[in-house]
mmCIF file of C-alpha atoms in Angstrom:
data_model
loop_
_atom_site.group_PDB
_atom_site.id
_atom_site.type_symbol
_atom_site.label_atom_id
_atom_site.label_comp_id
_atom_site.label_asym_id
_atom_site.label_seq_id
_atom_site.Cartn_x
_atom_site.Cartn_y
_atom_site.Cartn_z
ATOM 1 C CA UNK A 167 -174.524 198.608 46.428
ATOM 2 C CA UNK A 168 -177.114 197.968 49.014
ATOM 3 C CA UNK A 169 -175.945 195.822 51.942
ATOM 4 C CA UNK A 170 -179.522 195.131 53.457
ATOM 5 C CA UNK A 171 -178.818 191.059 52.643
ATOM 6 C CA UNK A 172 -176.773 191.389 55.674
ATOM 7 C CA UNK A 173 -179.632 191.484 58.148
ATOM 8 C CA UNK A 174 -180.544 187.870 56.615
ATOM 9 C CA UNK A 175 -176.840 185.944 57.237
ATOM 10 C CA UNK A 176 -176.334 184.324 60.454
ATOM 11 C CA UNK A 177 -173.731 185.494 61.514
ATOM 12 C CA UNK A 178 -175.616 189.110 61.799
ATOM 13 C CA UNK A 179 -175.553 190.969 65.540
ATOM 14 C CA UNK A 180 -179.175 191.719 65.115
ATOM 15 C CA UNK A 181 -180.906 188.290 64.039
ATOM 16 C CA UNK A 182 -183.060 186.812 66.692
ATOM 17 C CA UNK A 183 -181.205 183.932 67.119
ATOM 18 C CA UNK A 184 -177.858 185.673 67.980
ATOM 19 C CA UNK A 185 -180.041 188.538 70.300
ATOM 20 C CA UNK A 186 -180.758 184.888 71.947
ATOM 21 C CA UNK A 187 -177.414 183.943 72.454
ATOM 22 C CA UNK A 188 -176.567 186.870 74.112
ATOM 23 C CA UNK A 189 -178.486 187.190 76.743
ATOM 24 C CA UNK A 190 -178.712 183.436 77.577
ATOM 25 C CA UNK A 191 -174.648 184.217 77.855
ATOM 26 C CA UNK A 192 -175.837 187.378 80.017
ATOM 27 C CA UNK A 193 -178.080 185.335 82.251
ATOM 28 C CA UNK A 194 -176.112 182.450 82.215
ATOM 29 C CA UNK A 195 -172.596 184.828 83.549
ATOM 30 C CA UNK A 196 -175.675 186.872 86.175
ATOM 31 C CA UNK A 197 -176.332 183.656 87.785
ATOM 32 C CA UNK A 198 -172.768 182.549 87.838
ATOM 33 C CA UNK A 199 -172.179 185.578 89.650
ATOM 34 C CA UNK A 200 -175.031 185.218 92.006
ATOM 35 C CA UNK A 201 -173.478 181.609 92.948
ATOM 36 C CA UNK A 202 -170.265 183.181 93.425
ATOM 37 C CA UNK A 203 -171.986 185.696 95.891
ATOM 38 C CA UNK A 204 -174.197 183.271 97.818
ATOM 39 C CA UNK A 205 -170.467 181.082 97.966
ATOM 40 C CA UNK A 206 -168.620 184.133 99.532
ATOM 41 C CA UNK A 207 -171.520 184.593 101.848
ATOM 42 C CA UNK A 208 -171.409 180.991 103.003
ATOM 43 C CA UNK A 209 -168.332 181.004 103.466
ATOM 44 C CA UNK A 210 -168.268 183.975 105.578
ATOM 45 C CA UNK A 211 -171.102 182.815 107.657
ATOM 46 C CA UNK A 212 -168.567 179.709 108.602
ATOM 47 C CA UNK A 213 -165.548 181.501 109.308
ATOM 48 C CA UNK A 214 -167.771 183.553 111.235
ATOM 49 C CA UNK A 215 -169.228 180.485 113.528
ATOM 50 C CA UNK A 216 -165.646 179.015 113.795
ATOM 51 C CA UNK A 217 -164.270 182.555 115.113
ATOM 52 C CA UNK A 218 -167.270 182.364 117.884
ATOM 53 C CA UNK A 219 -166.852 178.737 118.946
ATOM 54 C CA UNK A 220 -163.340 179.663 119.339
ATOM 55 C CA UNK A 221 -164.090 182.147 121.118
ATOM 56 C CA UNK A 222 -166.304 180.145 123.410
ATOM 57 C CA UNK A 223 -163.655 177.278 123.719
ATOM 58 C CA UNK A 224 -160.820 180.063 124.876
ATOM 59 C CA UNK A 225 -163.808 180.772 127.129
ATOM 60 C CA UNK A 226 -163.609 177.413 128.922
ATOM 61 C CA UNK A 227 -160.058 177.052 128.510
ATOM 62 C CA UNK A 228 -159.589 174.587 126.367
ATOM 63 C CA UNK A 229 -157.662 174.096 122.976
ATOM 64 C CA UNK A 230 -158.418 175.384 120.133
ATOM 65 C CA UNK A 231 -156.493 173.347 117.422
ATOM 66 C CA UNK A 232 -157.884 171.722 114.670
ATOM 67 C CA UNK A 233 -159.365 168.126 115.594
ATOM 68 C CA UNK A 234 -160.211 165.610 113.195
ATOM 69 C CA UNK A 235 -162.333 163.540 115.527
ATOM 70 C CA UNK A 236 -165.439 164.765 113.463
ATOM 71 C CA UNK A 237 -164.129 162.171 111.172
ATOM 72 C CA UNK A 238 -164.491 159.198 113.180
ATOM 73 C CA UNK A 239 -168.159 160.067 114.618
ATOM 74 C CA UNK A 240 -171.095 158.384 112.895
ATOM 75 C CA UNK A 241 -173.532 160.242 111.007
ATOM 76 C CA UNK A 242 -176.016 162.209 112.321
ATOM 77 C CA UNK A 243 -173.637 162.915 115.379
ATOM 78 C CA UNK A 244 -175.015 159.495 116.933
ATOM 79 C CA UNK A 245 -172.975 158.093 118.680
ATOM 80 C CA UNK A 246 -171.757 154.020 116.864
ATOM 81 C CA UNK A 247 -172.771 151.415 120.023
ATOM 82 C CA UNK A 248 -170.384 148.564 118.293
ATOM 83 C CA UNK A 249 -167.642 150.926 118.096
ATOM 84 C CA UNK A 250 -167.679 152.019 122.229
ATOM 85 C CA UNK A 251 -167.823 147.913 122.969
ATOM 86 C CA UNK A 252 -164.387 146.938 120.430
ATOM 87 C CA UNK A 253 -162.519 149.927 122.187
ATOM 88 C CA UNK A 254 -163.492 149.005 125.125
ATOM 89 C CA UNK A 255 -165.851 151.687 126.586
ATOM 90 C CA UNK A 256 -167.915 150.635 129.185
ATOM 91 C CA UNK A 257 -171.616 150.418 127.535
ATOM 92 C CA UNK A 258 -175.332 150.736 128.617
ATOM 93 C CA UNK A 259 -177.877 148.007 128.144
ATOM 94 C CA UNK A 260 -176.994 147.902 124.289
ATOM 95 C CA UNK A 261 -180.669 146.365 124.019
ATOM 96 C CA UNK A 262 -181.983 149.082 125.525
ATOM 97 C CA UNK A 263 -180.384 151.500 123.472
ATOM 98 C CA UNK A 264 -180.750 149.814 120.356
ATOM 99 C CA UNK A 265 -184.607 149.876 121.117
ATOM 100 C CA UNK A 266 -184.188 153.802 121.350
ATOM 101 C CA UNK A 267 -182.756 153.845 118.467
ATOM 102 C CA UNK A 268 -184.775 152.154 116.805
ATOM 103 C CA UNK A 269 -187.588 154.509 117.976
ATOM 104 C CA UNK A 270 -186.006 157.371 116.702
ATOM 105 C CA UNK A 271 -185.620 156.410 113.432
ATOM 106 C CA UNK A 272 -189.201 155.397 113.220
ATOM 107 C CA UNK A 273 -189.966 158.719 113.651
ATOM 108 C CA UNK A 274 -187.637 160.119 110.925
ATOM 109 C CA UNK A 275 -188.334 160.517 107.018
ATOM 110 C CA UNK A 276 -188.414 156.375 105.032
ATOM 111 C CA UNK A 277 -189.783 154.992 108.311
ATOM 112 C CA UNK A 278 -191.960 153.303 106.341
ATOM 113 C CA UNK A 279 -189.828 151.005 105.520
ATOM 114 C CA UNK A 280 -188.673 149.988 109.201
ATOM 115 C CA UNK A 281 -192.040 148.244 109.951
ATOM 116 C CA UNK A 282 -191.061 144.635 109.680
ATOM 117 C CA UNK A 283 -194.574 143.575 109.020
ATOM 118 C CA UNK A 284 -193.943 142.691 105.429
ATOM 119 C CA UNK A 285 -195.702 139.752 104.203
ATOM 120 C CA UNK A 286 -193.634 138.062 101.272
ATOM 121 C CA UNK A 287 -196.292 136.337 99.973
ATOM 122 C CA UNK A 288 -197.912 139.766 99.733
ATOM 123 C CA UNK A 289 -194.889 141.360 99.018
ATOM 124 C CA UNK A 290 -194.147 139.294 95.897
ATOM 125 C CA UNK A 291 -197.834 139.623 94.449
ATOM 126 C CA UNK A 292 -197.529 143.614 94.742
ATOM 127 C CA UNK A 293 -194.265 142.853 92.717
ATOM 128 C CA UNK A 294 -195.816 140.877 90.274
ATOM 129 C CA UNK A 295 -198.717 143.231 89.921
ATOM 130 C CA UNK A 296 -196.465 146.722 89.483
ATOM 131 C CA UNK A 297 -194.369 145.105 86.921
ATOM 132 C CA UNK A 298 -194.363 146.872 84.205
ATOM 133 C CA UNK A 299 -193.797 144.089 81.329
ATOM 134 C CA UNK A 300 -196.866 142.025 82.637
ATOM 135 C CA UNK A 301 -199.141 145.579 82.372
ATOM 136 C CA UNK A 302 -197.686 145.857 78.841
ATOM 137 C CA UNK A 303 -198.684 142.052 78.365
ATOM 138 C CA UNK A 304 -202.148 142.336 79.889
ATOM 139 C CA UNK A 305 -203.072 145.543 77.887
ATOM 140 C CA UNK A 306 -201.850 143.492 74.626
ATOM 141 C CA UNK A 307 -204.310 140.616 75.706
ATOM 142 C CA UNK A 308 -206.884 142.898 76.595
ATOM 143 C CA UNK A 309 -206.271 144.572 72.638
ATOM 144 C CA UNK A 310 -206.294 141.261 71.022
ATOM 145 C CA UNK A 311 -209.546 140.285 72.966
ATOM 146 C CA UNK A 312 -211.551 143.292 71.897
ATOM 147 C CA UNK A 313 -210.508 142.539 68.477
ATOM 148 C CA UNK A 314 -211.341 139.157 68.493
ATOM 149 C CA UNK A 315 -214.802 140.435 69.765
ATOM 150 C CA UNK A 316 -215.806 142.739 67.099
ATOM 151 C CA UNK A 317 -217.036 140.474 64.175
ATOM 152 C CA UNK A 318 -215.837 143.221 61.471
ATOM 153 C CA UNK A 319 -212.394 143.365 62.625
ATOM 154 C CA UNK A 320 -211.515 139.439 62.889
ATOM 155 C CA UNK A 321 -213.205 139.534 58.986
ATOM 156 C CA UNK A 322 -210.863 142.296 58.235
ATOM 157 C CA UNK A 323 -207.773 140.377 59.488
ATOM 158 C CA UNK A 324 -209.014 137.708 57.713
ATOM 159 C CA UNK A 325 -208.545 139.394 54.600
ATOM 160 C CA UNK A 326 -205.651 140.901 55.345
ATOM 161 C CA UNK A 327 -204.265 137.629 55.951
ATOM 162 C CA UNK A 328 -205.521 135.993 52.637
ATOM 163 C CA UNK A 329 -203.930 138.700 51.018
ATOM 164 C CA UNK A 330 -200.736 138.094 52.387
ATOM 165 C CA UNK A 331 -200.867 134.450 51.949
ATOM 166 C CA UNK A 332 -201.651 135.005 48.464
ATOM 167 C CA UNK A 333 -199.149 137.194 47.663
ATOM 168 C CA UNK A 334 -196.073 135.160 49.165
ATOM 169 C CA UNK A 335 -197.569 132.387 46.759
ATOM 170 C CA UNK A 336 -197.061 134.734 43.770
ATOM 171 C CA UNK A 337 -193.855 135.403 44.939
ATOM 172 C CA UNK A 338 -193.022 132.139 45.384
ATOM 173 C CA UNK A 339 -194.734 131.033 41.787
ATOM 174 C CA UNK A 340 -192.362 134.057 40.308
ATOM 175 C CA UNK A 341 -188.987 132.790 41.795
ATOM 176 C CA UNK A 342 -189.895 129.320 40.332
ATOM 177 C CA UNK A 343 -190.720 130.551 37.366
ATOM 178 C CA UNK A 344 -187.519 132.663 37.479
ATOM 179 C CA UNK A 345 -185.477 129.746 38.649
ATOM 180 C CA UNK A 346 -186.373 128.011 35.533
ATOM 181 C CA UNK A 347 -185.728 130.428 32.749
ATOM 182 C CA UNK A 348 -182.634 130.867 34.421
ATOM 183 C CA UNK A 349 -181.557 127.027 33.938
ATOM 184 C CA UNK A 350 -182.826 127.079 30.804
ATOM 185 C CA UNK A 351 -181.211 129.786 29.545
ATOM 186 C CA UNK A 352 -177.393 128.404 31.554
ATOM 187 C CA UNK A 353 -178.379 124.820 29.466
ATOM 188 C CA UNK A 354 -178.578 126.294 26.237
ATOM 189 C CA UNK A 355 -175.360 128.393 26.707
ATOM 190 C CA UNK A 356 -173.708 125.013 27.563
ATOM 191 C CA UNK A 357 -175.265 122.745 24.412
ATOM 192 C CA UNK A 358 -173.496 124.787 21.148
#
């Protein structure tokens, strides 16, 4: 008996489908495996930078324990202004440096956003304009006003609309008619 069906079942090794499957799994384990790697590596890199600024810190004498004080710095390695003043650090012209600041971050990435020279009225008509329900709106308008321009197409909805009409009247005129026989038929059953 010839077993050449075989090749046409899915569950076959050497379908293309299941050829697929295995190397997506191949590529898919590969690049698991070259995360793994670049992980080690990282990690390696770290313990490596640790292990020299220990090294420098034994260097200078002083301790090399484990500090959490990372923790309570605020991002970026700034340094928090309000902070200093509630524990009672002695602090610079805080206008001063909150007009540095403030320079710096003009300079960095989303300082477009830092101007301050927004306009509401502006502001809200840029909203209004970007909205996407009003474009959706205004392109139906602009639709329904090229339709209503073309002389053949308002004719054609015309019909279209007759047609319609007419036919719920039919309908109508059917149910009626229906209606009727129906309570005609329910009074005779109730004379014998």
């Amino acid at each position: 008996m010839s077993l050449a069906f075989l090749t046409k079942k899915s569950f076959h090794t050497t379908t293309v489908r299941n050829v697929e499957k295995v190397w997506m799994a191949e590529q898919k384990k590969e690049e698991e495996e070259r995360r793994k790697a670049q992980i080690m590596q990282q990690m390696r890199d770290e313990a490596e930078v640790e292990a020299l600024r220990n090294i420098h810190l034994k260097a200078q004498g002083k301790s090399t324990a484990p500090r959490l004080s990372w923790m309570y710095e605020a991002p970026g390695g700034g340094v928090n202004l309000q902070d200093q003043h509630l524990l009672g650090k002695p602090v610079e012209n805080a206008a001063e440096t909150q007009n540095h600041q403030l320079s710096v971050l003009k300079r960095s990435a989303g300082s477009l956003f830092m101007t301050g020279t927004t306009d509401p009225v502006r502001d809200a008509q840029q909203k209004i304009k970007d909205d996407p329900m009003l474009q959706i709106l205004q392109a139906q308008r602009e639709s329904i006003k090229q339709i209503k321009a073309n002389p053949v197409q308002v004719a054609k909805l015309k019909d279209k609309l007759a047609k319609a009409a007419e036919k719920k009247k039919l309908k109508k005129a059917k149910k009626r008619q229906k209606e009727g026989t129906e309570e005609e038929q329910r009074k005779q059953k109730a004379r014998p």
